[in-house]
Every structure is written in structure tokens, then in C-alpha cells.
Short mmCIF file of C-alpha atoms and ligand atoms in Angstrom, two decimals:
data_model
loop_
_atom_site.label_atom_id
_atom_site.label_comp_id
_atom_site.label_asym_id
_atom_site.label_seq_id
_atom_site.Cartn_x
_atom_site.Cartn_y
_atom_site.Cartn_z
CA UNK A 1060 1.06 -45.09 -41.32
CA UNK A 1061 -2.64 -45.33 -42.54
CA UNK A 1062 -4.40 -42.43 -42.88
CA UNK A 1063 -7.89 -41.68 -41.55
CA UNK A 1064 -9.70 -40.92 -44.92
CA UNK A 1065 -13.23 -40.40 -43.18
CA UNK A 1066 -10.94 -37.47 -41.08
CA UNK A 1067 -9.78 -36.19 -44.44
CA UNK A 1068 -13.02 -36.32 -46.50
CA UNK A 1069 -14.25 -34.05 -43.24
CA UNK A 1070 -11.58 -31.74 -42.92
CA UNK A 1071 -11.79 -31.11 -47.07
CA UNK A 1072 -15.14 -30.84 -46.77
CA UNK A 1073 -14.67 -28.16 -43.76
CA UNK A 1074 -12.22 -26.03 -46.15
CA UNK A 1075 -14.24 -25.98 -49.00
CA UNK A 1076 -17.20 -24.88 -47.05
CA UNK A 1077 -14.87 -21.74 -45.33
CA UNK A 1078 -13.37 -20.91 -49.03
CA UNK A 1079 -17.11 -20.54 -50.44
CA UNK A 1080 -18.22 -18.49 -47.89
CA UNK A 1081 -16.05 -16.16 -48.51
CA UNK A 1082 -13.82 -16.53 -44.34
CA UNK A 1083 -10.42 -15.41 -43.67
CA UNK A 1084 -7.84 -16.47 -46.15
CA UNK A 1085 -4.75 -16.90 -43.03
CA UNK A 1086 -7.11 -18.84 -40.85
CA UNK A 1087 -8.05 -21.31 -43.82
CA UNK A 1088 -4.16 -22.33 -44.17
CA UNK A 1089 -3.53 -22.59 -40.98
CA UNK A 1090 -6.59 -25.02 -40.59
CA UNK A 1091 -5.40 -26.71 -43.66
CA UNK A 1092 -1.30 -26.90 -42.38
CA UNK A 1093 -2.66 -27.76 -39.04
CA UNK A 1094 -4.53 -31.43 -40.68
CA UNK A 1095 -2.23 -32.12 -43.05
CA UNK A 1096 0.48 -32.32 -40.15
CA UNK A 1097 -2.11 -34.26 -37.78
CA UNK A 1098 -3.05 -36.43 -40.60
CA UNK A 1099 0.11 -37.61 -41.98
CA UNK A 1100 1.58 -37.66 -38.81
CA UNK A 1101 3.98 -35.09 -39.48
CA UNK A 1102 6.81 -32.84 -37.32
CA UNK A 1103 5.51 -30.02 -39.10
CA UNK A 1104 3.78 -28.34 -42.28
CA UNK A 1105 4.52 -25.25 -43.59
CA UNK A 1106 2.61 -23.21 -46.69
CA UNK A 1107 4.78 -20.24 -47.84
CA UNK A 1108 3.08 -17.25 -49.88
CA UNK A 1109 5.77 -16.03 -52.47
CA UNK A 1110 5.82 -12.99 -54.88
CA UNK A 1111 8.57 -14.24 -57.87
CA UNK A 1112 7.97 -10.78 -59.22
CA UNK A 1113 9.39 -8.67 -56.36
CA UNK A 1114 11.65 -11.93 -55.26
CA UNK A 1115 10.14 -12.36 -51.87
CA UNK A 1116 8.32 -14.71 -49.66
CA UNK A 1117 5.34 -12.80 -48.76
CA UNK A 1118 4.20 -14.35 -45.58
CA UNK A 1119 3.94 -18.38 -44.83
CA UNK A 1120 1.53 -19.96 -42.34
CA UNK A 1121 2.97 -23.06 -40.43
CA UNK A 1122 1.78 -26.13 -37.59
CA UNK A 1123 4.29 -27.51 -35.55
CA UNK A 1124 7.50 -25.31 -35.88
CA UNK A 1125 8.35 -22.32 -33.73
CA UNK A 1126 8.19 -19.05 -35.62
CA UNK A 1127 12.01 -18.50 -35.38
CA UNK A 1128 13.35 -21.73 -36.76
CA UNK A 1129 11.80 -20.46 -40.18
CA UNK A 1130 12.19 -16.45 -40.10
CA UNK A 1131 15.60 -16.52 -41.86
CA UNK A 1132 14.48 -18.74 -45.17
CA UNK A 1133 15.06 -15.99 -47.34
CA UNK A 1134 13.17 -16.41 -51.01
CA UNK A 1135 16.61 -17.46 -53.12
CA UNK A 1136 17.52 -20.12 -50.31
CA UNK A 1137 13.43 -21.69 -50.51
CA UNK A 1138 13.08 -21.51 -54.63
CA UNK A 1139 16.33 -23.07 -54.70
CA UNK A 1140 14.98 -26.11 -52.42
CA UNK A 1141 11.68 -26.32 -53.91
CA UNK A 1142 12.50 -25.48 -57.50
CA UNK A 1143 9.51 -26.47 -59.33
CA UNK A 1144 11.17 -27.62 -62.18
CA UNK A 1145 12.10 -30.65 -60.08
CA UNK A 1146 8.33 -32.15 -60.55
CA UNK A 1147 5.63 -31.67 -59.25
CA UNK A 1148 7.03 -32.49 -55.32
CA UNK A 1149 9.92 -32.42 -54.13
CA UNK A 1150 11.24 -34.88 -52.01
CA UNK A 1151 14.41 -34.65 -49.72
CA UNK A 1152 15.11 -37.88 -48.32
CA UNK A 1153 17.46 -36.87 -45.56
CA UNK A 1154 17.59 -32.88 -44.50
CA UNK A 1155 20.60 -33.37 -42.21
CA UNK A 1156 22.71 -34.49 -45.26
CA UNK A 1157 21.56 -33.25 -47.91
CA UNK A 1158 22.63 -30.93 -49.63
CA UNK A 1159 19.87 -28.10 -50.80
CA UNK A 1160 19.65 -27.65 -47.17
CA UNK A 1161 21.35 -24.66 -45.84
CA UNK A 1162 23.49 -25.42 -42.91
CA UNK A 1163 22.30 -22.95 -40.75
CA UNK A 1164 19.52 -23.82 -38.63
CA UNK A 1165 16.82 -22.10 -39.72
CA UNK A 1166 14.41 -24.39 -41.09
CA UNK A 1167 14.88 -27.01 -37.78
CA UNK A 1168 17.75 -28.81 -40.23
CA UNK A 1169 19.08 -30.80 -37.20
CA UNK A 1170 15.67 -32.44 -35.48
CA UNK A 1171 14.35 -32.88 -39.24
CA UNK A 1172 14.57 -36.01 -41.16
CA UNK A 1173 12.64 -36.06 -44.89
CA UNK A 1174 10.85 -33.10 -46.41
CA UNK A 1175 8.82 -33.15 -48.99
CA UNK A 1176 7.20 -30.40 -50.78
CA UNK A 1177 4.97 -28.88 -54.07
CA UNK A 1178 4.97 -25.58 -55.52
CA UNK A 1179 1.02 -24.61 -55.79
CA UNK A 1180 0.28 -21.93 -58.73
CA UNK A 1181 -2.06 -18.92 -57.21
CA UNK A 1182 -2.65 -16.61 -59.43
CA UNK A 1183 -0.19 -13.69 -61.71
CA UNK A 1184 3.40 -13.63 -59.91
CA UNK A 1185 2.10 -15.49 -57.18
CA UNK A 1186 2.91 -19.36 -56.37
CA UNK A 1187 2.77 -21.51 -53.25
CA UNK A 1188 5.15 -23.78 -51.43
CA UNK A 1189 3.82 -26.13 -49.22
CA UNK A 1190 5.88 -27.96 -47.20
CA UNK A 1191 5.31 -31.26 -44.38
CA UNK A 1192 8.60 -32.27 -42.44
CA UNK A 1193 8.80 -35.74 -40.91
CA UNK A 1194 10.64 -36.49 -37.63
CA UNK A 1195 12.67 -39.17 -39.51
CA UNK A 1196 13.06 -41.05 -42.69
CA UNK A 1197 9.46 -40.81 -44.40
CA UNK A 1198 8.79 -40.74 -48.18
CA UNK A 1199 5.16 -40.55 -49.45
CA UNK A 1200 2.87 -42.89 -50.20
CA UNK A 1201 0.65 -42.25 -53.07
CA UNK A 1202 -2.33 -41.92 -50.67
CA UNK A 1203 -0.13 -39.24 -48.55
CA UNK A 1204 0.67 -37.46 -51.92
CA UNK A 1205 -3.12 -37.68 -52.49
CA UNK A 1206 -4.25 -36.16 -49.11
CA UNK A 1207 -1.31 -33.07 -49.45
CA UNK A 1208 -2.46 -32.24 -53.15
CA UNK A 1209 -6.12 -32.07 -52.45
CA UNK A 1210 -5.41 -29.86 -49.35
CA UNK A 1211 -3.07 -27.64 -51.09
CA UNK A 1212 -5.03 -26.91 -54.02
CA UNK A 1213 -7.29 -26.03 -51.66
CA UNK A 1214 -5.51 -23.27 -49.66
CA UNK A 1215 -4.66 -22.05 -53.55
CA UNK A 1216 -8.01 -21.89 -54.64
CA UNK A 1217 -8.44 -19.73 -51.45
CA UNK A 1218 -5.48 -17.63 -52.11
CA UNK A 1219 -6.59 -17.39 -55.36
CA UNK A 1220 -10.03 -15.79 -55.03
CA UNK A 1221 -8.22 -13.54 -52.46
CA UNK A 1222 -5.73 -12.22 -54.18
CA UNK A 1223 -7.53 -11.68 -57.57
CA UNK A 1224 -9.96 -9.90 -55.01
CA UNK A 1225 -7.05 -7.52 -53.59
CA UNK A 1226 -5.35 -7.09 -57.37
CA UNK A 1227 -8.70 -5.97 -58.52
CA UNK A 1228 -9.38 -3.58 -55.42
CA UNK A 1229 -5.58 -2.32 -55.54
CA UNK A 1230 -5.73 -1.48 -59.59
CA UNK A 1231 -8.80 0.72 -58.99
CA UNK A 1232 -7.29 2.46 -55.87
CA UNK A 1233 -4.37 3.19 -58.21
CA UNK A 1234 -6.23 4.77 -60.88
CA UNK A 1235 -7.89 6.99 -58.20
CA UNK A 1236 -4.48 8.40 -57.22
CA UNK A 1237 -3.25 8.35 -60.90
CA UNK A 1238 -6.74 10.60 -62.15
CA UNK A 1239 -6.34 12.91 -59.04
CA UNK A 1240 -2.76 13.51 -59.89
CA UNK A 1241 -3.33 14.36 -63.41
CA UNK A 1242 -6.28 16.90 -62.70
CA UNK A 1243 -3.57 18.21 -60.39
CA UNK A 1244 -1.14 18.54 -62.79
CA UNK A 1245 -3.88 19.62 -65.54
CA UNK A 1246 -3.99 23.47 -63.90
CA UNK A 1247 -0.43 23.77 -64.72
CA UNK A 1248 -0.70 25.20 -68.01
CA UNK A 1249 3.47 24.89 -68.58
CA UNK A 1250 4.03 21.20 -67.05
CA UNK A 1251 0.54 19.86 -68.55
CA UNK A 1252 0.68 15.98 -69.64
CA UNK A 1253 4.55 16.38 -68.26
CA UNK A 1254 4.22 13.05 -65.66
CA UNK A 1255 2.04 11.45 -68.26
CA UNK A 1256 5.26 11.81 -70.80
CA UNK A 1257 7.94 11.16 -68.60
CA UNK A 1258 5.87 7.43 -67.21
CA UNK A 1259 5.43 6.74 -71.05
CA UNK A 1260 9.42 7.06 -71.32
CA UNK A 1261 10.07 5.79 -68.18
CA UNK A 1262 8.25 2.33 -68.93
CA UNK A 1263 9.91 1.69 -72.28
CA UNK A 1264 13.23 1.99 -70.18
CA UNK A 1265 11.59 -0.32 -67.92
CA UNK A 1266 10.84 -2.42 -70.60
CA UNK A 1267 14.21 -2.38 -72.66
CA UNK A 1268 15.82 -3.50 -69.54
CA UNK A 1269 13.52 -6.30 -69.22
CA UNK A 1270 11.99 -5.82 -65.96
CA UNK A 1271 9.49 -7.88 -64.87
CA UNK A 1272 6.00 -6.53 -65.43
CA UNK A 1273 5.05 -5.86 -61.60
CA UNK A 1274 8.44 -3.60 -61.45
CA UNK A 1275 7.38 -1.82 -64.82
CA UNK A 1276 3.79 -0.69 -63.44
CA UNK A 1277 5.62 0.42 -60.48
CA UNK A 1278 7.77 2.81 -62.63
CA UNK A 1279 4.61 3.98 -64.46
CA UNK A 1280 2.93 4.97 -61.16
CA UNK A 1281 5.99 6.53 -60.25
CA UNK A 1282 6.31 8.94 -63.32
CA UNK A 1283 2.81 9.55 -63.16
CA UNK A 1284 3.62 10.57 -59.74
CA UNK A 1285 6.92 11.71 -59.35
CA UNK A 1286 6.00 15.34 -59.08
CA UNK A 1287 3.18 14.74 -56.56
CA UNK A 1288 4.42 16.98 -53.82
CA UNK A 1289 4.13 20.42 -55.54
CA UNK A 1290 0.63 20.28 -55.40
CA UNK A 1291 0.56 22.42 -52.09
CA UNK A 1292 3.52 25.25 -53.68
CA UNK A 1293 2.77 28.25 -54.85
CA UNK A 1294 1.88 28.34 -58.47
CA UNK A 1295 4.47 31.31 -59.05
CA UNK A 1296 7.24 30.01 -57.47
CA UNK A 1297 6.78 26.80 -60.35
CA UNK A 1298 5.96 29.22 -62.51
CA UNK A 1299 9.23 30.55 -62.19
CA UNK A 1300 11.26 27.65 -61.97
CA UNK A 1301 14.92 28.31 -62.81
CA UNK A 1302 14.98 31.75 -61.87
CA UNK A 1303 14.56 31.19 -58.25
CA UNK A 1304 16.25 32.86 -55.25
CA UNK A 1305 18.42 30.43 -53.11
CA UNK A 1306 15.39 30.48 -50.28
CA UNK A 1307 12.77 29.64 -52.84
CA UNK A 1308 14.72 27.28 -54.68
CA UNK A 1309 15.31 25.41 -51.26
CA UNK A 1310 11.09 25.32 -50.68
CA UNK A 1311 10.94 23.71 -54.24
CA UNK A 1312 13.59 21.61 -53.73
CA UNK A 1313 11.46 19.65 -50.80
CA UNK A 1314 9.19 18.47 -52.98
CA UNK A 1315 10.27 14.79 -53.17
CA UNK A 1316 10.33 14.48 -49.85
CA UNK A 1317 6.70 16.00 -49.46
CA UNK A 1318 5.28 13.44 -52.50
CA UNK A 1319 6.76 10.53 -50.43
CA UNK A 1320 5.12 11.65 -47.36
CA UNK A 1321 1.80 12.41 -49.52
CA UNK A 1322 2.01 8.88 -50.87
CA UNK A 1323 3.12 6.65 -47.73
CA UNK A 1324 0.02 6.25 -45.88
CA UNK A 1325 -1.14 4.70 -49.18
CA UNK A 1326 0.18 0.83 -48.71
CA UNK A 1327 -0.88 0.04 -52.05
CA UNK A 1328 1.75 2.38 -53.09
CA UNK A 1329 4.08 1.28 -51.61
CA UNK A 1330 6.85 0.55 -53.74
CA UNK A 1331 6.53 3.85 -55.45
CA UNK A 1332 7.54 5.77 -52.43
CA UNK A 1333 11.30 5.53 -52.63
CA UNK A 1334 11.06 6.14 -56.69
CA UNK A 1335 9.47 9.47 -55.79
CA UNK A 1336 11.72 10.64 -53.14
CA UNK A 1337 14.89 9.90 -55.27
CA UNK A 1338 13.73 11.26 -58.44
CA UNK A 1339 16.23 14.01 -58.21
CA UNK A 1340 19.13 11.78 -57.03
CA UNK A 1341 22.31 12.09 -59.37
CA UNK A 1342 24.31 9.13 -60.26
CA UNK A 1343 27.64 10.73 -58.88
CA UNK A 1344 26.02 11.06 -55.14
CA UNK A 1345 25.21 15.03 -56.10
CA UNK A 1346 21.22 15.27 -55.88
CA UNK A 1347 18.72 15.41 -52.93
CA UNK A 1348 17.34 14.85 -50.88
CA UNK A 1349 19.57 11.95 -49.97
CA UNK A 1350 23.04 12.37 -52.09
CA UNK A 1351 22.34 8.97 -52.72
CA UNK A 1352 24.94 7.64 -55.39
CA UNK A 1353 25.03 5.00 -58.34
CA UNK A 1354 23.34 1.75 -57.86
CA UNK A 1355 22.20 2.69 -53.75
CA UNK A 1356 19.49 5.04 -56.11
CA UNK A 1357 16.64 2.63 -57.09
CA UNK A 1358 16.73 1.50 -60.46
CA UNK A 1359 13.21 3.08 -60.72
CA UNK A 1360 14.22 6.38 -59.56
CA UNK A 1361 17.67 6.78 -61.75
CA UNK A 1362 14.95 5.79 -65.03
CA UNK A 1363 12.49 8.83 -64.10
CA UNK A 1364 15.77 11.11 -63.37
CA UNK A 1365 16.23 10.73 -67.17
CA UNK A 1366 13.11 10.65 -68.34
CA UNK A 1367 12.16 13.80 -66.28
CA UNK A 1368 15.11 15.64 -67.58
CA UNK A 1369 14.70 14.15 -71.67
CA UNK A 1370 10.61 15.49 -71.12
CA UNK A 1371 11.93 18.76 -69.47
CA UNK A 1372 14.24 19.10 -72.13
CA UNK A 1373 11.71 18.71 -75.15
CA UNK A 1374 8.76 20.59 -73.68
CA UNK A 1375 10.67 23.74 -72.39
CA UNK A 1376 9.53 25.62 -69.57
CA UNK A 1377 8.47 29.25 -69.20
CA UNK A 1378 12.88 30.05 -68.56
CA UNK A 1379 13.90 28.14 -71.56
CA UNK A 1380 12.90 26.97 -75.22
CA UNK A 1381 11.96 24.00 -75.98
CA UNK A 1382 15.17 21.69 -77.17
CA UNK A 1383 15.80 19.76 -80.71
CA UNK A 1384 15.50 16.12 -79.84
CA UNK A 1385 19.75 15.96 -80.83
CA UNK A 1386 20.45 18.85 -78.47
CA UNK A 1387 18.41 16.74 -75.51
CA UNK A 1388 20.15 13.52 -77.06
CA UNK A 1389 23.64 15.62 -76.50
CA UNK A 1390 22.55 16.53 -73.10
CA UNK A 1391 21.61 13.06 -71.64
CA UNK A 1392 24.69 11.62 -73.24
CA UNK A 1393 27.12 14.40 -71.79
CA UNK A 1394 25.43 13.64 -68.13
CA UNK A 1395 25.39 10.07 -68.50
CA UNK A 1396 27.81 8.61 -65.31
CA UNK A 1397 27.39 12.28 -63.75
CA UNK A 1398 23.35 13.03 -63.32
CA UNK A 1399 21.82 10.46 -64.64
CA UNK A 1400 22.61 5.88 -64.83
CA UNK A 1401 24.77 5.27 -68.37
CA UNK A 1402 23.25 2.18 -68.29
CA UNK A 1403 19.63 3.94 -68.36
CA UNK A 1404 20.42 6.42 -71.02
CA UNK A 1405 21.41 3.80 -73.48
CA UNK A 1406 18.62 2.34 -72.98
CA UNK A 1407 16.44 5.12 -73.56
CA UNK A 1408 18.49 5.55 -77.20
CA UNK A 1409 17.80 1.88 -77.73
CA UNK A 1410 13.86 2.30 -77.15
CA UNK A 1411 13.38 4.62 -79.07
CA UNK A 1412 15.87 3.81 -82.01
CA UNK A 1413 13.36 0.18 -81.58
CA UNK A 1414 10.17 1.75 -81.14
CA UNK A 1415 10.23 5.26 -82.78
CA UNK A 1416 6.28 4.97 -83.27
CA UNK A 1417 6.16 5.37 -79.40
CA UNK A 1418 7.62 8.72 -79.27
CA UNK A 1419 4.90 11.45 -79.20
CA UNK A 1420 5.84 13.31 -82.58
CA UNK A 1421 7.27 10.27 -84.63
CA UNK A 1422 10.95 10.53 -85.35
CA UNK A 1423 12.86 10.86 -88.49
CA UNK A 1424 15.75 9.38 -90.37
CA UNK A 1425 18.23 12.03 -88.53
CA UNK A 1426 17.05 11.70 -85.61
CA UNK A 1427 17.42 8.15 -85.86
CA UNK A 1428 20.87 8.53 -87.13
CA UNK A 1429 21.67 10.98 -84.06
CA UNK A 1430 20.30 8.72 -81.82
CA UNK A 1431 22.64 6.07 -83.35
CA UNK A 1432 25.39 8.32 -83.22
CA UNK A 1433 25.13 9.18 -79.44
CA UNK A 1434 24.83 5.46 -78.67
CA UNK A 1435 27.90 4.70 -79.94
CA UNK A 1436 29.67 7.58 -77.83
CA UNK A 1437 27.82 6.33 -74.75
CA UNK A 1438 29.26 2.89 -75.32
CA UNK A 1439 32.64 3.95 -76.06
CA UNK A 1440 32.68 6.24 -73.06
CA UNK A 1441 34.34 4.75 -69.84
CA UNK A 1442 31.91 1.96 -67.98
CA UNK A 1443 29.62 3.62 -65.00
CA UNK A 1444 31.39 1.98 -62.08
CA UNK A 1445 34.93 2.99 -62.77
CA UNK A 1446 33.43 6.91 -62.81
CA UNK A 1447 32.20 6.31 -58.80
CA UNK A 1448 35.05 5.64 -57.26
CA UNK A 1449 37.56 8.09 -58.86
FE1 LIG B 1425 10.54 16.62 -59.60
FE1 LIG B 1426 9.13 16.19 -63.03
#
């Protein structure tokens, strides 16, 4: 098939003229799907927006296929077909036979003959997959491969100024929420700089267990904000925390549920909703609000459970003296499979036995050594899933 390159050169130019002036990101993809399909002649053309740091496909824009044929791609099934390692496209020759396909019908497999495809970097976590489907057998021509390049860079480059737009808009709505939440917390004379401590902790868990970086800012904004909902309590009732009567321990005790509800309407937040209602989960199913057990807690959420207690521990409230880093070290290692994620108190001990600088008042050579000592009882101790279903 030839294609019309005076119909390219003006749809290009048409796309470059919307990206400068700044239109509506969605509606230049879908003019760019919509001409690459008409141009090459194709069934259909598809660009997918995908997040490799939270593992999803963020939205996709497509010509030419109904909506449901393609709602079920899920991101593991489309990185696994388009793996970029493959070259820079991908080309299936045949999608009824071959094999990357999934057999389920969800991306048209039976009226669809060749595919081919290129991942499109965006910007941070961010890629795109664009996609044209042919009715029958139909592999590229260099021209075609020419035509879907240009295009596609182009919807990146628009994606790109976007997003970099949003991530810079997002980061300063953040630090809003972070700064009010700290003078918040800054009239508390007892739990002063206490969510400041337990995110520091909390992120070199986060680290240790070698989560990606998007997941390990989400678990800082989550210990900065864990304790978000006792802004509207009574002072004295924190004040006396520990020494409560049933009734007022029950008003404190809603306080997760009123810093998710605090923090919801905030979408940038989003994924820092659920680690703030769960912060007081226990590993063995015995917290709140929920009784959520073992791995249904969020990772993020079992991290500040042990972070929150360690700080506790080592800062002491108005009821209790401040602990001996071995007697908190004792403490986390005695609740480890019971309160608080084995897996996340050893790797607490292994942070800070790797990084002692980062720990506010440097530790010493017993410390160290207790540290080392507790690590090996955590490891010899029974493994986390065989204490959930006794
Ligand atoms: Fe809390
Ligand atoms: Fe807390």
C-alpha cells in the first residue's frame, strides 16, 4: 500500500502545531491513532499510557476497536507482548497463532491478523505502547515504520510536556499537605517531629526492601501523615494517651479512619489513603479499624506500624519513659509475626545495622551488636506465614 506522504507531512504538521500550543493531551492521541490507522490502512491503532512504577496501564486512547475488546489487557499480559527489549518494534506476524497472544479475546485476537508495535519513552516511570493492527498478514515497510515513529514520538513529546507539567504541580500540592501537617503536629509539644521520624524510618524500610522509588515517596507521605486525623481531638485526651477510659480510647481509636477521610478528596494522594487507614493494623488480623491480617495489610501500612511503634518507643510519651534502643529492639522483635510484618522488622535491623549515620543520635558498637543479635533471633524464629494460619 503507498502511503499519502503530502497527508502525513499535514497531519504531523497539525500535531505539532496542537502540542505547541499547549491543547488537550487525550484529544492529540486520538488525532494521532486516528491517522496513523487511516494512513496505513490499518484495522486499528491503539496508544497505551503505562505507569511501570505502580504496574499499571494508566489509560490508552484507540481508532478502530470497540472499547471492550481491549478493557481486559491487564499491564503483565501487554509488557509481556510488547517487551521492549525485543527492539525497537515489535512485530507479530500472525495474532491468531501466535503465541504472546492471550487466548482470550480481548484484544480482537480472532478478526486480527499482524500487529506491530513500539514502546515510546515519556518521561520518569512512564513509557508508551503504541500499537496498529492489520486485518491480515501485513509487515512494515520502512516508509510505514517511518510514518508510525514520527507520529508516536509525537504523542510522547505531548505526554511528555504534560506529565512533567502534572509531576511538577502534584510535588508542590504535596508539600502543601506535608507543611500543614507538620505545623499541625508542631503544637503537640509530646509527639513534636514524631511523623517526621517515623517517614525517615519508614523510607529506609522502603528502601531496604527495594521498592521502587514512586512506592517509597508514597510511604514518606504516609508517615508524614499517618497521624493526620487527630488534628480535630481534644488535646487532653492525646495528652493522655494510655491512660484512657474505654469511651475515650474508642474516640482516639477513629483516628485512621478520620485521616483517610481528611485525605481522600485529595486525588493526588491517593495512594496514601489506605497506608493511613491501616496504620494500626496488626499482622495477626488484631488491629483496627479493619482486623485486616498479614499480607491483605498494605506493605506501606505494616512498614509505618513498626516504625510508629520503634519512634513511640524511643521518644516516650507523657505515660511512659523513653526506651533504650535494645529494649525497643526487644520489643519489635518479640511482636514480630504478632503486631507488626517479620519481614519488615528485619529489615528495619538491617537499615540501620547498614546505615547507622541515618539514625537521629548515631549508634554505637552495642547497639550495633544488639541489633545483630536480635536479627539473628528474628531469622531463626518460625517464617511469618506458618504463624497465620495456626
Ligand atoms: Fe496513629
Ligand atoms: Fe503515630
Amino acid at each position: 500500500m503507498n502511503v499519502d506522504y503530502s497527508e502525513f507531512f499535514r497531519v504531523f504538521a497539525q500535531v505539532s502545531k496542537a502540542i505547541h500550543s499547549g491543547e488537550n493531551t487525550t484529544e492529540i492521541l486520538e488525532h494521532i491513532v486516528k491517522n496513523i490507522r487511516a494512513l496505513l490502512g490499518a484495522k486499528g491503532c491503539i496508544f497505551w499510557i503505562v505507569d511501570h512504577g505502580r504496574r499499571k496501564i494508566e489509560t490508552m486512547v484507540s481508532d478502530g476497536f470497540p472499547y471492550r475488546n481491549l478493557a481486559d489487557v491487564n499491564y503483565q499480559e501487554l509488557t509481556r507482548i510488547f517487551n521492549p527489549d525485543g527492539g525497537p518494534f515489535i512485530f507479530i506476524a500472525d495474532a491468531r497463532t501466535d503465541h504472546r497472544i492471550p487466548e482470550i479475546d480481548t484484544i480482537g485476537k480472532k478478526s486480527v491478523g499482524s500487529i506491530s508495535g513500539m514502546p515510546l519513552d515519556i518521561v520518569g516511570n512512564h513509557s508508551g505502547i503504541l500499537a496498529v493492527y492489520f486485518y491480515a498478514y501485513r509487515e512494515l515497510s520502512e516508509r510505514d515504520r517511518e510514518i508510525i515513529t514520527a507520529l508516536g514520538e509525537q504523542g510522547a513529546i505531548a505526554l511528555h510536556k504534560a506529565l512533567s507539567y502534572d509531576e511538577k504541580m502534584l510535588q508542590n500540592l504535596r508539600q502543601v499537605v506535608e507543611v500543614l501537617a507538620l505545623a499541625i503536629e508542631a503544637k503537640d509539644e509530646t509527639t513534636h517531629g514524631h511523623s517526621v521520624r517515623v517517614a525517615r524510618f519508614a523510607t529506609m524500610i522502603a528502601h531496604q526492601l527495594g521498592l521502587p522509588e514512586s512506592e517509597v515517596e508514597t510511604i514518606h507521605h504516609g508517615g508524614l501523615l499517618h497521624d493526620i486525623g487527630k488534628i480535630g481531638m481534644n488535646d487532653d485526651l492525646l495528652e493522655r494517651l494510655g491512660i484512657l477510659s474505654r469511651r475515650e480510647m474508642d474516640i482516639v481509636r477513629q483516628h485512621p479512619v478520620i485521616g483517610a477521610k481528611i485525605v481522600s478528596p485529595l486525588r493526588f494522594l491517593d495512594d496514601v489513603v489506605p497506608l493511613i487507614r491501616h496504620h494500626h493494623e496488626r499482622f495477626d488480623g488484631s488491629g483496627y479499624p479493619d482486623g485486616l491480617k498479614g499480607d491483605d495489610i498494605p506493605l506501606g501500612a505494616r512498614i509505618l506500624t513498626v516504625c510508629d511503634a520503634f519512634e513511640t518507643m524511643l521518644a516516650g510519651r507523657t505515660h511512659f519513659a523513653r526506651m533504650k534502643l535494645e529494649d525497643a529492639v526487644v520489643n519489635l522483635q518479640q511482636g514480630a509475626g504478632h503486631q507488626f510484618d517479620q519481614a519488615v522488622v528485619a529489615a528495619l535491623f538491617a537499615a540501620l545495622m547498614e546505615h547507622p549515620e541515618q539514625f537521629p543520635e548515631r549508634l554505637n558498637g552495642s547497639d550495633l551488636a544488639c541489633l545483630k543479635r536480635y536479627q539473628e533471633k528474628l531469622a531463626a524464629s518460625r517464617p511469618r506465614v506458618a504463624q497465620l494460619f495456626i
